[in-house]
Amino acid sequence: MDQSVAIQETLVEGEYCVIAVQGVLCKGDSRQSRLLGLVRYRLENDAQEHALFLYTHRRMAITGDDVSLDQIVPLSKDFMLEEVSPDGELYILGSDVTVQLNTAELKLVFQLPFGSHTRTFLQEVARACPGFDPETRDPEFEWLSRHTCAEPDAESPKPREWNSDPGTRSGFAPIGGSRHQSRNARRGLEDVLPRGPGYILLWGGAAEEPEFLLAEEMHEGGPVRGRRPLAGRRDEALEEADWEMSAGGGSRERDCAGVSNVDSSRPNGRGPDQPSGARCPEKPENSLTRQNKSKSDMSEKVRSATVTVSDKAHILSVQKFGLRDTIVRSHLVQKEENYTYIQNFRFFVGTYNVNGQSPKECLRPWLSHSALAPDVYCVGFQELDLSKEAFFFHDTPKEEEWFKAVSESLHPDAKYAKVKFVRLVGIMLLLYVKQEHAAYISEVEAETVGTGIMGRMGNKGGVAIRFQLHNTSICVVNSHLAAHTEEYERRNQDYRDICSRMQFPQVDPSQPPLTINKHDVILWLGDLNYRIEELDVGKVKKLVEEKAFQTLYAHDQLKIQVAARTIFDGFTEGEITFQPTYKYDTGSDDWDTSEKCRAPAWCDRILWKGKNITQLSYQSHMALKTSDHKPVSSVFDIGVRVVNEELYRKTLEEIVRSLDKMENANIPSVTLSKREFCFENVKYMQLQTESFTIHNSQVPCQFEFINKPDEESYCKQWLTARPSKGFLLPDSHVEIELELFVNKSTATKLNSGKDTIEDILVLHLERGKDYFLSVSGNYLPSCFGSPIHTLCYMREPILDLPLKTVSDLTLMSVQTADDRSQLENPMEIPKELWMMVDYLYRNAVQQEDLFQQPGLRPEFDHIRDCLDTGMIDQLCANNHSVAEALLLFLESLPEPVICYSAYHSCLECSGNYAASKQIILTLPSFHKNVFNYLMAFLQELLKNSANNHLDENILASIFGSLLLRNPARHQKLDMAEKKKAQEFIHQFLC
Amino acid sequence: AYAYLFKYIIIGDTGVGKSCLLLQFTDKRFQPVHDLTIGVEFGARMITIDGKQIKLQIWDTAGQESFRSITRSYYRGAAGALLVYDITRRDTFNHLTTWLEDARQHSNSNMVIMLIGNKSDLESRREVKKEEGEAFAREHGLIFMETSAKTASNVEEAFINTAKEIYEKIQEGVFDINNEANGIKIGPQHAATNASHGSNQGGQQAGGGCC
């Protein structure tokens, strides 16, 4: 039922109620029904503003008289309405949707009925929110000043004019009729609570304790950890306020009266479960009792359209949405047969056209005629009220009268809970279940289809309730089809219209609505109005008298139409063994004696469709004489799919496991063609490459070599992986090259054994495994990267020495080396240096552009090997290559020729030759020797400058930056430093 | 979809059956020939404790000594550890002290450690008595169980009992569940509410969120 119509009636021009939903305002333990209407207002500039109008209401709101504006919450930029989940609770599908409304000023919590309507409502509200785009103008909400609702809090920090302006208030027609709590009554409440809690007053002080409000809701039903004492007091104050309000407000709190209909409908005096005097239900101890409470509240409320049920079958009680849960759900549906069994439930189905009468007699003969109490009651009425009021205003006192009559006549051996009620003008359907089954009812929806005047009005048509009992979906339809003997085609059309237009929203709004046919079990009852044709009245009455029902039945229009398969395809009707139920003189069992003198007909029928349904009885009830029809009843045993908890758990576990398996299979995983890499006989500045392939499996993956803990890069300095990260599509592969290259910055440690060719690389797959790659190998020590003094002590070629000796000599300090007493026979200068210089002296003094032409790469390897193996006689290389090797040698010295410690003094006295010479004298002897040796060589070169084109400046600039190196090891010397270093060397070349 | 996520590590000498235990637990199968784990692998499984869905994320580490310096770094942020030895190889039992010290040193102090004597199906080749395992566990305050990844005996129990122990510690407030370094993550179920409140963006709010 669209309650926005009622709200619309309270609005003024320019305002439009987009959508309305009935919800429950939760505050502490109190629950109050509210209508929430999303109202749109179109401004002159065509812009729109929205506000949420909250109404108190009586029953299900049909007209503006049924609602009373309680407060308005403008959809300002700080407005937020979000769904929250009850803390720690399993999400129960079909349970209410809890939403929280936040603005800067207040925080409210509502429970909205589960279903697509609520979804749509939330979506509409979301769409209506102004958003947080700073560009858009903040809505001003001037139009809201026309409305008054609860008084603003005088102390409110931000009074708003549409609440507080008394001028506009007087001009406003009061909303709600005299039956409602007057505004004065509410004022009274405010007197009691001057700083009214936020849910009563729009701009009240609720914002002071927003966290509390939230926490309160979140912990609903469970012990609240750490609840603040202040909050507790507030809570009590609130409860008191509710008390006060109910007392003053009279009928307003109808919903809250706690005696369940179940109890009041027990005429045989079975004691009620709950204290009957309680106006409000007990504080809930847990969520379960809360649900029970809601149910009893509801049963009292005749017109309530909401229903709260827990789905204990919990096939769908998976936790809140998410892909995984959706998959679990669909698997559970597929495997239903594995964990359910069929259990018979006894259904009572009754139909009664009451001809606009009020109940005048007990309905027990109809409703409780069988010995066993049914599990489910589906009771349908037609022509409940024939008055114009009922037709036009959809409002009838008969509804409550008949509801009460039915409730009082249900089988005395059981307690029943009302599940759902639906009415379209005179067509009403009531659904009750035994109380113990209530917890297994879920996904209850009710819809109506009018097929009357203009094919839409509700004087004819159908109403239906669909629900899930355990795991079986059931749809009950009550229809009143077109009248008159000759109009069977119209009745057929009505039937088809009901079938096509009756649509129930689904739990999952992305799913198309359910139709009647999409149910496991369909029970169709009603005044179908099919008559007996081709026989005159007298003949019919005679056949009835003879109880020749079969003969008569052959002329039954419904039977004929069903046989022709024009309607009720797949439906079954039990054999009719009772006389026609229409038309009698009211108050008697006599056939119609009016002037129209209608022929008797089986207007009132019950049909079914579905598996595992057994009809136990199909009969009319002559004892009831209120109407010109006789009521009809049928009792069925219906096999319902019930969940076997044990098997369900097993099935669920299997599904979860298969999903885990899937998840594990979806962890990115690759295969590596090689995981161990050995680099043998690595030489200085000789690139070695090993490659391997990463083959990806089925999951796209991102790979990367990652740093090991406490390391700054993913591998040692002498190693590089190319590429070191990347992305792999399923079934693709990539080749990774591991490049090993030892240069001057890594050679010394490798010579000394402080470092070895050993490393572990961690290849990491994002969201996936890590692979360890081992790198091993050995390094061949070289004179390159060895200190001057170390080389001076190596009389043998470095590669002829045991590694231990190389290591020891490399680690020996310059000071130790200078103390010649400890070691024997060092050379004055490194023999490798001598070899290179000697070679150049012999071959290259005339060489043009010496030191300025690059060498040949392969020749460097040859020169290095000759130096390291001592095979100097085999040295045969381009002069430029040897010259370059000499420069590389000087560059690779871990301590430059002019020691780091002397660097700054050298720069300082550059230009002062005497001082410069003095500094050279202070160098460790090997370094001094090397320096002097080199200078002598360079001077020799300069003697041949006519041929080799070298001059002091060129040599000074080349050797300056090699012999003098900044201890800070900056790669780039700044120009001034460079110049000074050059100058320093220059002095020694003249 | 889960209430909590617990991170586990499985440690112990190479060849004691760490990967097989993981495979048995996550996939219910046994692979007699298994590549040596050279690196870190993991698997996940959803279990239910006290009606709460708990996701176990289990990291299976390489057992080789040479990788120890790296595998250590994976201990951090684990809520539970399965320390595994092979009942048919005494050396794997003898190394437990080193493993335990390593684990205690590199993980958070509340980490629940379950000692597992694996390969209980190979009774004839047993070198370590069950009592010895029990005694070691007692001495070091561990939970103990003998398992067989081959026959699946006690495998479920080992993982689930560890989870129960962690869960109890959470209930007792021992773990700071908001610190992910403890190897516990609160599931989206719990966190969603908090998270969505954080994003105070006015316009965009619930209504969606449903699949």
Coordinates of N, CA, C and O in Angstrom, one line a residue, chain A residues 347-464:
Chain A
F347 N -3.1 -27.0 6.4 CA -3.5 -25.6 6.0 C -5.0 -25.6 6.0 O -5.7 -26.5 5.4
F348 N -5.6 -24.6 6.6 CA -7.0 -24.3 6.5 C -7.1 -23.2 5.5 O -6.5 -22.1 5.6
V349 N -7.9 -23.4 4.4 CA -8.2 -22.3 3.5 C -9.7 -22.1 3.5 O -10.5 -23.0 3.3
G350 N -10.1 -20.9 3.7 CA -11.5 -20.6 3.7 C -11.9 -19.3 2.9 O -11.0 -18.4 2.7
T351 N -13.0 -19.4 2.3 CA -13.5 -18.2 1.5 C -15.0 -17.9 1.9 O -15.7 -18.8 2.1
Y352 N -15.3 -16.7 2.0 CA -16.6 -16.3 2.4 C -17.0 -14.9 1.8 O -16.3 -13.9 2.1
N353 N -18.0 -14.9 1.0 CA -18.5 -13.7 0.5 C -19.6 -13.2 1.5 O -20.6 -13.9 1.7
V354 N -19.3 -12.1 2.2 CA -20.2 -11.8 3.4 C -21.2 -10.7 3.0 O -22.0 -10.2 3.9
N355 N -21.3 -10.4 1.7 CA -22.3 -9.5 1.2 C -22.5 -8.2 2.0 O -23.6 -7.7 2.3
G356 N -21.4 -7.7 2.5 CA -21.4 -6.4 3.1 C -21.9 -6.4 4.6 O -22.1 -5.4 5.2
Q357 N -22.1 -7.6 5.1 CA -22.7 -7.7 6.4 C -21.5 -7.6 7.5 O -20.4 -7.9 7.2
S358 N -22.0 -7.3 8.7 CA -21.0 -7.4 9.8 C -21.2 -8.8 10.4 O -22.2 -9.5 10.2
P359 N -20.2 -9.3 11.1 CA -20.3 -10.6 11.6 C -21.4 -10.7 12.7 O -21.5 -9.8 13.5
K360 N -22.3 -11.6 12.5 CA -23.4 -11.7 13.5 C -23.4 -13.0 14.2 O -24.1 -13.2 15.2
E361 N -22.5 -13.9 13.8 CA -22.5 -15.2 14.4 C -21.1 -15.7 14.6 O -20.2 -15.2 13.9
C362 N -21.0 -16.7 15.4 CA -19.6 -17.2 15.6 C -19.2 -18.0 14.4 O -19.9 -18.7 13.7
L363 N -17.9 -17.8 14.0 CA -17.4 -18.4 12.8 C -16.8 -19.8 13.0 O -16.3 -20.4 12.1
R364 N -16.9 -20.3 14.2 CA -16.3 -21.6 14.6 C -16.7 -22.7 13.7 O -15.9 -23.5 13.2
P365 N -18.0 -22.8 13.4 CA -18.4 -23.9 12.5 C -17.7 -24.0 11.2 O -17.5 -25.0 10.6
W366 N -17.3 -22.8 10.8 CA -16.5 -22.7 9.5 C -15.0 -22.9 9.7 O -14.4 -23.8 9.1
L367 N -14.5 -22.2 10.7 CA -13.0 -22.1 10.9 C -12.5 -23.2 11.7 O -11.3 -23.6 11.6
S368 N -13.3 -23.8 12.6 CA -12.7 -24.8 13.6 C -13.5 -26.0 13.5 O -13.8 -26.7 14.5
H369 N -13.9 -26.4 12.3 CA -14.8 -27.6 12.2 C -14.0 -28.9 12.3 O -14.6 -29.9 12.7
S370 N -12.7 -28.8 12.1 CA -12.0 -30.1 12.1 C -11.4 -30.3 13.5 O -11.3 -29.4 14.3
A371 N -11.1 -31.6 13.8 CA -10.6 -32.0 15.1 C -9.2 -31.4 15.4 O -8.9 -31.0 16.5
L372 N -8.4 -31.5 14.3 CA -7.0 -31.1 14.5 C -6.9 -29.6 14.2 O -7.5 -29.1 13.2
A373 N -6.1 -28.9 15.0 CA -5.9 -27.5 14.8 C -4.9 -27.3 13.6 O -3.9 -27.9 13.5
P374 N -5.3 -26.5 12.6 CA -4.5 -26.3 11.4 C -3.2 -25.6 11.8 O -3.2 -24.9 12.8
D375 N -2.2 -25.8 11.0 CA -0.9 -25.0 11.2 C -1.0 -23.6 10.7 O -0.4 -22.7 11.2
V376 N -1.7 -23.5 9.6 CA -1.8 -22.3 8.9 C -3.3 -22.0 8.5 O -4.0 -22.9 8.1
Y377 N -3.7 -20.8 8.7 CA -5.0 -20.3 8.3 C -4.9 -19.3 7.2 O -4.2 -18.3 7.3
C378 N -5.6 -19.6 6.1 CA -5.7 -18.6 5.0 C -7.2 -18.3 4.9 O -7.9 -19.1 4.4
V379 N -7.6 -17.1 5.3 CA -9.0 -16.8 5.3 C -9.3 -15.6 4.5 O -8.7 -14.5 4.6
G380 N -10.2 -15.9 3.5 CA -10.5 -14.8 2.5 C -11.9 -14.4 2.6 O -12.8 -15.2 2.8
F381 N -12.2 -13.1 2.4 CA -13.5 -12.5 2.4 C -13.7 -11.8 1.1 O -12.8 -11.2 0.6
Q382 N -15.0 -11.7 0.7 CA -15.3 -10.8 -0.4 C -16.5 -10.0 0.0 O -17.3 -10.4 0.9
E383 N -16.7 -8.9 -0.6 CA -17.8 -8.0 -0.3 C -17.9 -7.7 1.2 O -18.9 -7.7 1.8
L384 N -16.7 -7.4 1.7 CA -16.6 -7.1 3.1 C -17.5 -5.8 3.4 O -18.1 -5.8 4.4
D385 N -17.4 -4.9 2.5 CA -18.1 -3.6 2.7 C -18.6 -3.2 1.4 O -17.8 -3.0 0.5
L386 N -19.9 -3.0 1.2 CA -20.4 -2.6 -0.1 C -20.6 -1.1 -0.2 O -21.2 -0.6 -1.2
S387 N -20.3 -0.4 0.9 CA -20.6 1.0 0.9 C -19.7 1.8 0.0 O -18.6 1.4 -0.4
K388 N -20.2 3.0 -0.4 CA -19.4 3.9 -1.2 C -18.1 4.3 -0.5 O -17.0 4.4 -1.2
E389 N -18.2 4.5 0.8 CA -17.0 4.9 1.5 C -15.9 3.9 1.4 O -14.7 4.3 1.1
A390 N -16.3 2.7 1.5 CA -15.3 1.6 1.4 C -14.6 1.7 0.0 O -13.4 1.5 -0.2
F391 N -15.5 1.9 -1.0 CA -15.0 1.9 -2.4 C -14.1 3.1 -2.7 O -13.0 3.0 -3.2
F392 N -14.6 4.3 -2.2 CA -13.8 5.5 -2.6 C -12.7 5.8 -1.6 O -11.7 6.3 -2.0
F393 N -12.9 5.5 -0.4 CA -11.9 5.9 0.6 C -11.1 4.8 1.2 O -10.3 4.9 2.0
H394 N -11.5 3.6 0.7 CA -10.8 2.4 1.1 C -10.7 2.3 2.6 O -9.7 2.1 3.2
D395 N -11.8 2.7 3.2 CA -11.8 2.8 4.7 C -13.1 2.1 5.2 O -14.2 2.5 4.7
T396 N -13.0 1.1 6.0 CA -14.2 0.4 6.4 C -14.0 -0.1 7.9 O -13.0 -0.7 8.2
P397 N -15.0 0.1 8.6 CA -15.0 -0.5 10.0 C -15.1 -2.0 10.0 O -14.8 -2.7 10.9
K398 N -15.6 -2.5 8.8 CA -15.9 -4.0 8.8 C -14.6 -4.8 8.9 O -14.6 -5.9 9.4
E399 N -13.6 -4.2 8.4 CA -12.3 -4.9 8.4 C -12.0 -5.3 9.8 O -11.7 -6.5 10.0
E400 N -12.1 -4.4 10.7 CA -11.7 -4.8 12.1 C -12.7 -5.7 12.7 O -12.3 -6.7 13.4
E401 N -13.9 -5.6 12.3 CA -15.0 -6.5 12.9 C -14.7 -7.9 12.5 O -14.7 -8.8 13.3
W402 N -14.5 -8.1 11.2 CA -14.3 -9.4 10.6 C -13.0 -10.0 11.1 O -12.8 -11.2 11.4
F403 N -12.0 -9.1 11.2 CA -10.7 -9.6 11.7 C -10.8 -10.2 13.1 O -10.3 -11.3 13.4
K404 N -11.6 -9.4 13.9 CA -11.8 -9.9 15.2 C -12.6 -11.2 15.3 O -12.2 -12.1 16.0
A405 N -13.6 -11.2 14.4 CA -14.5 -12.4 14.4 C -13.6 -13.6 14.0 O -13.8 -14.7 14.6
V406 N -12.8 -13.5 13.1 CA -11.9 -14.6 12.6 C -11.0 -15.0 13.8 O -10.9 -16.2 14.1
S407 N -10.3 -14.0 14.3 CA -9.4 -14.2 15.4 C -10.0 -15.0 16.5 O -9.3 -15.8 17.1
E408 N -11.2 -14.7 16.8 CA -11.9 -15.4 17.9 C -12.4 -16.8 17.6 O -12.7 -17.5 18.5
S409 N -12.4 -17.1 16.3 CA -12.9 -18.4 16.0 C -11.9 -19.4 15.5 O -12.2 -20.4 14.9
L410 N -10.7 -19.0 15.6 CA -9.6 -19.9 15.2 C -9.6 -21.1 16.1 O -10.2 -21.1 17.2
H411 N -9.0 -22.2 15.7 CA -9.1 -23.5 16.4 C -8.6 -23.3 17.8 O -7.6 -22.7 18.1
P412 N -9.4 -23.7 18.8 CA -9.1 -23.4 20.2 C -7.9 -24.2 20.7 O -7.4 -23.9 21.8
D413 N -7.5 -25.2 20.0 CA -6.4 -26.0 20.5 C -5.0 -25.5 20.2 O -4.0 -26.1 20.5
A414 N -5.0 -24.3 19.6 CA -3.6 -23.8 19.3 C -3.6 -22.3 19.4 O -4.7 -21.7 19.4
K415 N -2.4 -21.8 19.5 CA -2.3 -20.3 19.6 C -1.8 -19.9 18.2 O -0.9 -20.5 17.6
Y416 N -2.4 -18.8 17.7 CA -2.0 -18.4 16.4 C -1.4 -17.0 16.4 O -1.8 -16.1 17.2
A417 N -0.6 -16.7 15.5 CA 0.0 -15.4 15.3 C -0.5 -14.9 13.9 O -0.5 -15.7 12.9
K418 N -0.9 -13.7 13.9 CA -1.3 -13.1 12.6 C 0.0 -12.8 11.8 O 0.9 -12.1 12.3
V419 N 0.1 -13.2 10.6 CA 1.3 -13.0 9.8 C 1.1 -11.8 9.0 O 1.9 -10.9 8.9
K420 N 0.0 -11.7 8.3 CA -0.2 -10.7 7.3 C -1.7 -10.5 7.1 O -2.5 -11.4 7.2
F421 N -2.0 -9.3 6.7 CA -3.3 -8.9 6.4 C -3.2 -8.1 5.1 O -2.3 -7.3 4.9
V422 N -4.2 -8.3 4.2 CA -4.2 -7.4 3.0 C -5.7 -7.2 2.6 O -6.5 -8.2 2.7
R423 N -6.0 -6.0 2.2 CA -7.4 -5.8 1.8 C -7.5 -4.9 0.6 O -6.7 -3.9 0.5
L424 N -8.3 -5.2 -0.3 CA -8.6 -4.3 -1.4 C -10.1 -4.1 -1.5 O -10.8 -5.0 -1.8
V425 N -10.5 -2.9 -1.0 CA -12.0 -2.6 -0.9 C -12.6 -3.7 -0.1 O -12.4 -3.8 1.1
G426 N -13.4 -4.6 -0.8 CA -14.1 -5.6 0.0 C -13.4 -7.0 0.0 O -13.9 -7.9 0.5
I427 N -12.3 -7.0 -0.7 CA -11.6 -8.3 -0.7 C -10.5 -8.4 0.3 O -9.6 -7.5 0.2
M428 N -10.6 -9.2 1.3 CA -9.6 -9.3 2.4 C -9.1 -10.7 2.5 O -9.8 -11.6 2.4
L429 N -7.8 -10.7 2.8 CA -7.2 -12.0 3.1 C -6.4 -11.9 4.4 O -5.6 -10.9 4.6
L430 N -6.6 -12.9 5.2 CA -5.8 -12.9 6.5 C -5.0 -14.2 6.5 O -5.4 -15.3 6.1
L431 N -3.8 -14.1 7.0 CA -2.9 -15.2 7.2 C -2.5 -15.4 8.6 O -1.9 -14.4 9.2
Y432 N -2.7 -16.5 9.2 CA -2.3 -16.8 10.5 C -1.5 -18.1 10.5 O -1.7 -19.0 9.7
V433 N -0.5 -18.1 11.4 CA 0.1 -19.4 11.6 C 0.2 -19.8 13.1 O 0.1 -18.9 13.9
K434 N 0.3 -21.0 13.4 CA 0.5 -21.4 14.8 C 1.7 -20.7 15.3 O 2.7 -20.6 14.5
Q435 N 1.7 -20.3 16.5 CA 2.7 -19.5 17.0 C 4.1 -20.1 16.9 O 5.1 -19.4 16.6
E436 N 4.2 -21.4 17.0 CA 5.5 -22.1 17.0 C 6.1 -22.0 15.6 O 7.3 -22.3 15.4
H437 N 5.2 -21.8 14.6 CA 5.8 -21.7 13.2 C 6.2 -20.3 12.8 O 6.8 -20.1 11.8
A438 N 5.8 -19.3 13.6 CA 6.0 -18.0 13.2 C 7.5 -17.7 12.9 O 7.8 -16.9 11.9
A439 N 8.3 -18.3 13.6 CA 9.7 -18.0 13.4 C 10.2 -18.6 12.1 O 11.3 -18.2 11.6
Y440 N 9.4 -19.4 11.5 CA 9.9 -20.0 10.2 C 9.2 -19.4 9.0 O 9.3 -20.0 7.9
I441 N 8.5 -18.3 9.3 CA 7.9 -17.6 8.1 C 8.7 -16.5 7.8 O 9.2 -15.7 8.6
S442 N 9.0 -16.3 6.5 CA 9.8 -15.2 6.1 C 9.4 -14.7 4.7 O 8.5 -15.3 4.0
E443 N 10.0 -13.6 4.3 CA 9.7 -13.0 3.0 C 8.3 -12.8 2.7 O 7.8 -13.1 1.7
V444 N 7.6 -12.2 3.7 CA 6.1 -12.0 3.5 C 5.9 -10.8 2.7 O 6.4 -9.7 3.0
E445 N 5.1 -10.9 1.7 CA 4.7 -9.7 0.9 C 3.3 -9.9 0.6 O 2.7 -11.0 0.4
A446 N 2.6 -8.7 0.5 CA 1.2 -8.7 0.1 C 1.0 -7.7 -1.0 O 1.6 -6.7 -1.1
E447 N 0.2 -8.1 -2.0 CA -0.1 -7.2 -3.1 C -1.6 -7.3 -3.4 O -2.3 -8.2 -3.1
T448 N -2.1 -6.3 -4.2 CA -3.5 -6.3 -4.6 C -3.5 -5.9 -6.1 O -2.6 -5.2 -6.6
V449 N -4.5 -6.4 -6.8 CA -4.8 -6.1 -8.2 C -6.3 -5.8 -8.3 O -7.1 -6.7 -8.0
G450 N -6.6 -4.6 -8.7 CA -8.0 -4.3 -9.0 C -8.3 -4.5 -10.4 O -7.6 -4.2 -11.3
T451 N -9.5 -5.2 -10.7 CA -9.9 -5.5 -12.0 C -11.3 -5.0 -12.3 O -12.0 -5.3 -13.2
G452 N -11.8 -4.2 -11.3 CA -13.2 -3.7 -11.4 C -13.4 -2.7 -12.4 O -12.9 -2.7 -13.5
I453 N -14.2 -1.6 -12.0 CA -14.5 -0.6 -13.0 C -13.3 0.0 -13.6 O -12.2 0.2 -13.0
M454 N -13.3 0.1 -14.9 CA -12.2 0.5 -15.8 C -11.0 -0.4 -15.7 O -9.9 -0.1 -16.0
G455 N -11.4 -1.6 -15.2 CA -10.3 -2.7 -15.2 C -9.3 -2.4 -14.1 O -8.3 -3.1 -14.0
R456 N -9.5 -1.4 -13.3 CA -8.5 -1.1 -12.2 C -9.1 -1.0 -10.8 O -8.4 -1.2 -9.9
M457 N -10.4 -0.7 -10.7 CA -10.9 -0.4 -9.4 C -11.0 -1.6 -8.6 O -11.0 -2.7 -9.1
G458 N -11.1 -1.4 -7.3 CA -11.0 -2.5 -6.4 C -12.3 -3.2 -6.0 O -12.3 -4.0 -5.1
N459 N -13.4 -2.9 -6.7 CA -14.6 -3.6 -6.4 C -14.5 -5.1 -6.8 O -15.2 -5.9 -6.3
K460 N -13.7 -5.3 -7.8 CA -13.4 -6.7 -8.2 C -11.9 -6.8 -8.3 O -11.2 -5.8 -8.5
G461 N -11.4 -8.0 -8.2 CA -9.9 -8.1 -8.4 C -9.4 -9.2 -7.4 O -10.2 -10.1 -7.1
G462 N -8.2 -9.0 -7.0 CA -7.6 -10.0 -6.1 C -6.6 -9.4 -5.2 O -6.0 -8.4 -5.5
V463 N -6.4 -10.1 -4.1 CA -5.4 -9.8 -3.2 C -4.5 -11.1 -2.9 O -5.1 -12.2 -3.1
A464 N -3.3 -10.9 -2.6 CA -2.5 -12.1 -2.4 C -1.4 -11.8 -1.4 O -1.0 -10.7 -1.2

